[in-house]
Short mmCIF file of C-alpha atoms in Angstrom, two decimals:
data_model
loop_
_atom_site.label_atom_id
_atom_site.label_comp_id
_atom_site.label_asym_id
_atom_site.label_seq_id
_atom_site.Cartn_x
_atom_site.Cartn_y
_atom_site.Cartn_z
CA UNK A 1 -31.30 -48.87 -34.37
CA UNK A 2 -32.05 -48.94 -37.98
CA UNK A 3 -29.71 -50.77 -40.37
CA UNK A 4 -28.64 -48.79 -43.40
CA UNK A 5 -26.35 -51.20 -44.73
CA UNK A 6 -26.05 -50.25 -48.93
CA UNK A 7 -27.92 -46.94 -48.09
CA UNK A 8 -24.93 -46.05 -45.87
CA UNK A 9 -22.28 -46.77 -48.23
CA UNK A 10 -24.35 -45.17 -51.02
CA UNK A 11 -24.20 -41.90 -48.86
CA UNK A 12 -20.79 -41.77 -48.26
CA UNK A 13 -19.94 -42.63 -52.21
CA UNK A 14 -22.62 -39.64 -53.41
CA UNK A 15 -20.30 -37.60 -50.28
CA UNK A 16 -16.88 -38.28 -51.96
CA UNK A 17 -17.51 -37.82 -55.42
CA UNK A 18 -19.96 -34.57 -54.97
CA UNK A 19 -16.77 -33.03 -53.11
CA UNK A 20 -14.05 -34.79 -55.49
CA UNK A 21 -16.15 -32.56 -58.46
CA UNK A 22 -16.27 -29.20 -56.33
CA UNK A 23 -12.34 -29.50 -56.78
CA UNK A 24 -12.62 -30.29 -60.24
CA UNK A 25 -10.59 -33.60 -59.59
CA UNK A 26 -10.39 -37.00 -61.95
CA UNK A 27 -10.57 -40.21 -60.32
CA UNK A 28 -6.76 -40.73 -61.02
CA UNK A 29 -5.83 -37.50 -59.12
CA UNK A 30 -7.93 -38.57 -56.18
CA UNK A 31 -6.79 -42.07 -56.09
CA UNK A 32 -3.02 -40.49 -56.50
CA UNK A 33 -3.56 -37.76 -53.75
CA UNK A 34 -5.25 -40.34 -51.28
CA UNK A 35 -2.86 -43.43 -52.25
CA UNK A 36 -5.77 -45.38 -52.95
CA UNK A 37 -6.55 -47.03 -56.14
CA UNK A 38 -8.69 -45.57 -58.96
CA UNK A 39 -10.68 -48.89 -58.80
CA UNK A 40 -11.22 -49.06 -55.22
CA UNK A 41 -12.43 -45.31 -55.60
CA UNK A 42 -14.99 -46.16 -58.42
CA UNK A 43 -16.28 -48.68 -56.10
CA UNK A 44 -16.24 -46.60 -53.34
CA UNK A 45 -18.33 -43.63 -55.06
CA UNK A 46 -21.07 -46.19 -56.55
CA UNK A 47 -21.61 -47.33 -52.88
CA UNK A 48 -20.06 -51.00 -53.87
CA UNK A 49 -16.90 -51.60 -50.83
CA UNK A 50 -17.13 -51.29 -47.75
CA UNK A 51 -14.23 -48.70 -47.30
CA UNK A 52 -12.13 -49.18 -44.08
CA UNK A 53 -11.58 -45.96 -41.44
CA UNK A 54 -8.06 -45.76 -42.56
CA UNK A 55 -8.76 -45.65 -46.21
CA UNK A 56 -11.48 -43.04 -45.72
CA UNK A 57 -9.09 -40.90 -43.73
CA UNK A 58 -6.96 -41.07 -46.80
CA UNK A 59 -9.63 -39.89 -49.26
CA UNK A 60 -10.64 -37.41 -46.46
CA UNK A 61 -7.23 -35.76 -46.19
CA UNK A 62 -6.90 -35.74 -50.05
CA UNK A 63 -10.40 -33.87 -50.29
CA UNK A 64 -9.15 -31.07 -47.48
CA UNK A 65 -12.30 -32.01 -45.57
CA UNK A 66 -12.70 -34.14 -42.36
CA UNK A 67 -13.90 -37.61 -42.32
CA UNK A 68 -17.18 -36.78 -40.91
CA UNK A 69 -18.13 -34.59 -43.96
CA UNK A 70 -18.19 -38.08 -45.66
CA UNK A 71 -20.02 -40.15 -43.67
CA UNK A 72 -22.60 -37.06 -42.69
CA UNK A 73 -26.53 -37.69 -43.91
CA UNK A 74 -27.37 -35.24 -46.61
#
């Protein structure tokens, strides 16, 4: 199996804010609709934490899309 490490977190940053923009929506509305906070998003998106399941659910729900849209390969 092939460790993707950064890469993986990369993807999944690039996968939140690309659908965060389709809905036209700020960092602060995201972090306020998902209960997460704006910093912890930023760092998400630039592929820089490590987000936890729970959190991404969060962000998932906020975005209207399921949690595999996130963490798919594009």
């Amino acid at each position: 199996m092939e460790y993707w490490g950064p890469k993986y977190l990369i993807q999944i940053g690039e996968n939140i804010r690309r659908r965060r923009e389709e809905l036209q929506l700020s960092l602060m509305d995201l972090a306020y609709e998902a209960d997460v906070a704006k910093s912890t998003i930023l760092r998400i998106e630039q592929g820089k934490f490590n987000v936890s399941i729970i959190t991404l659910r969060h962000i998932a729900m906020a975005l209207n899309v399921d949690v595999a849209e996130l963490i798919k390969e594009t």
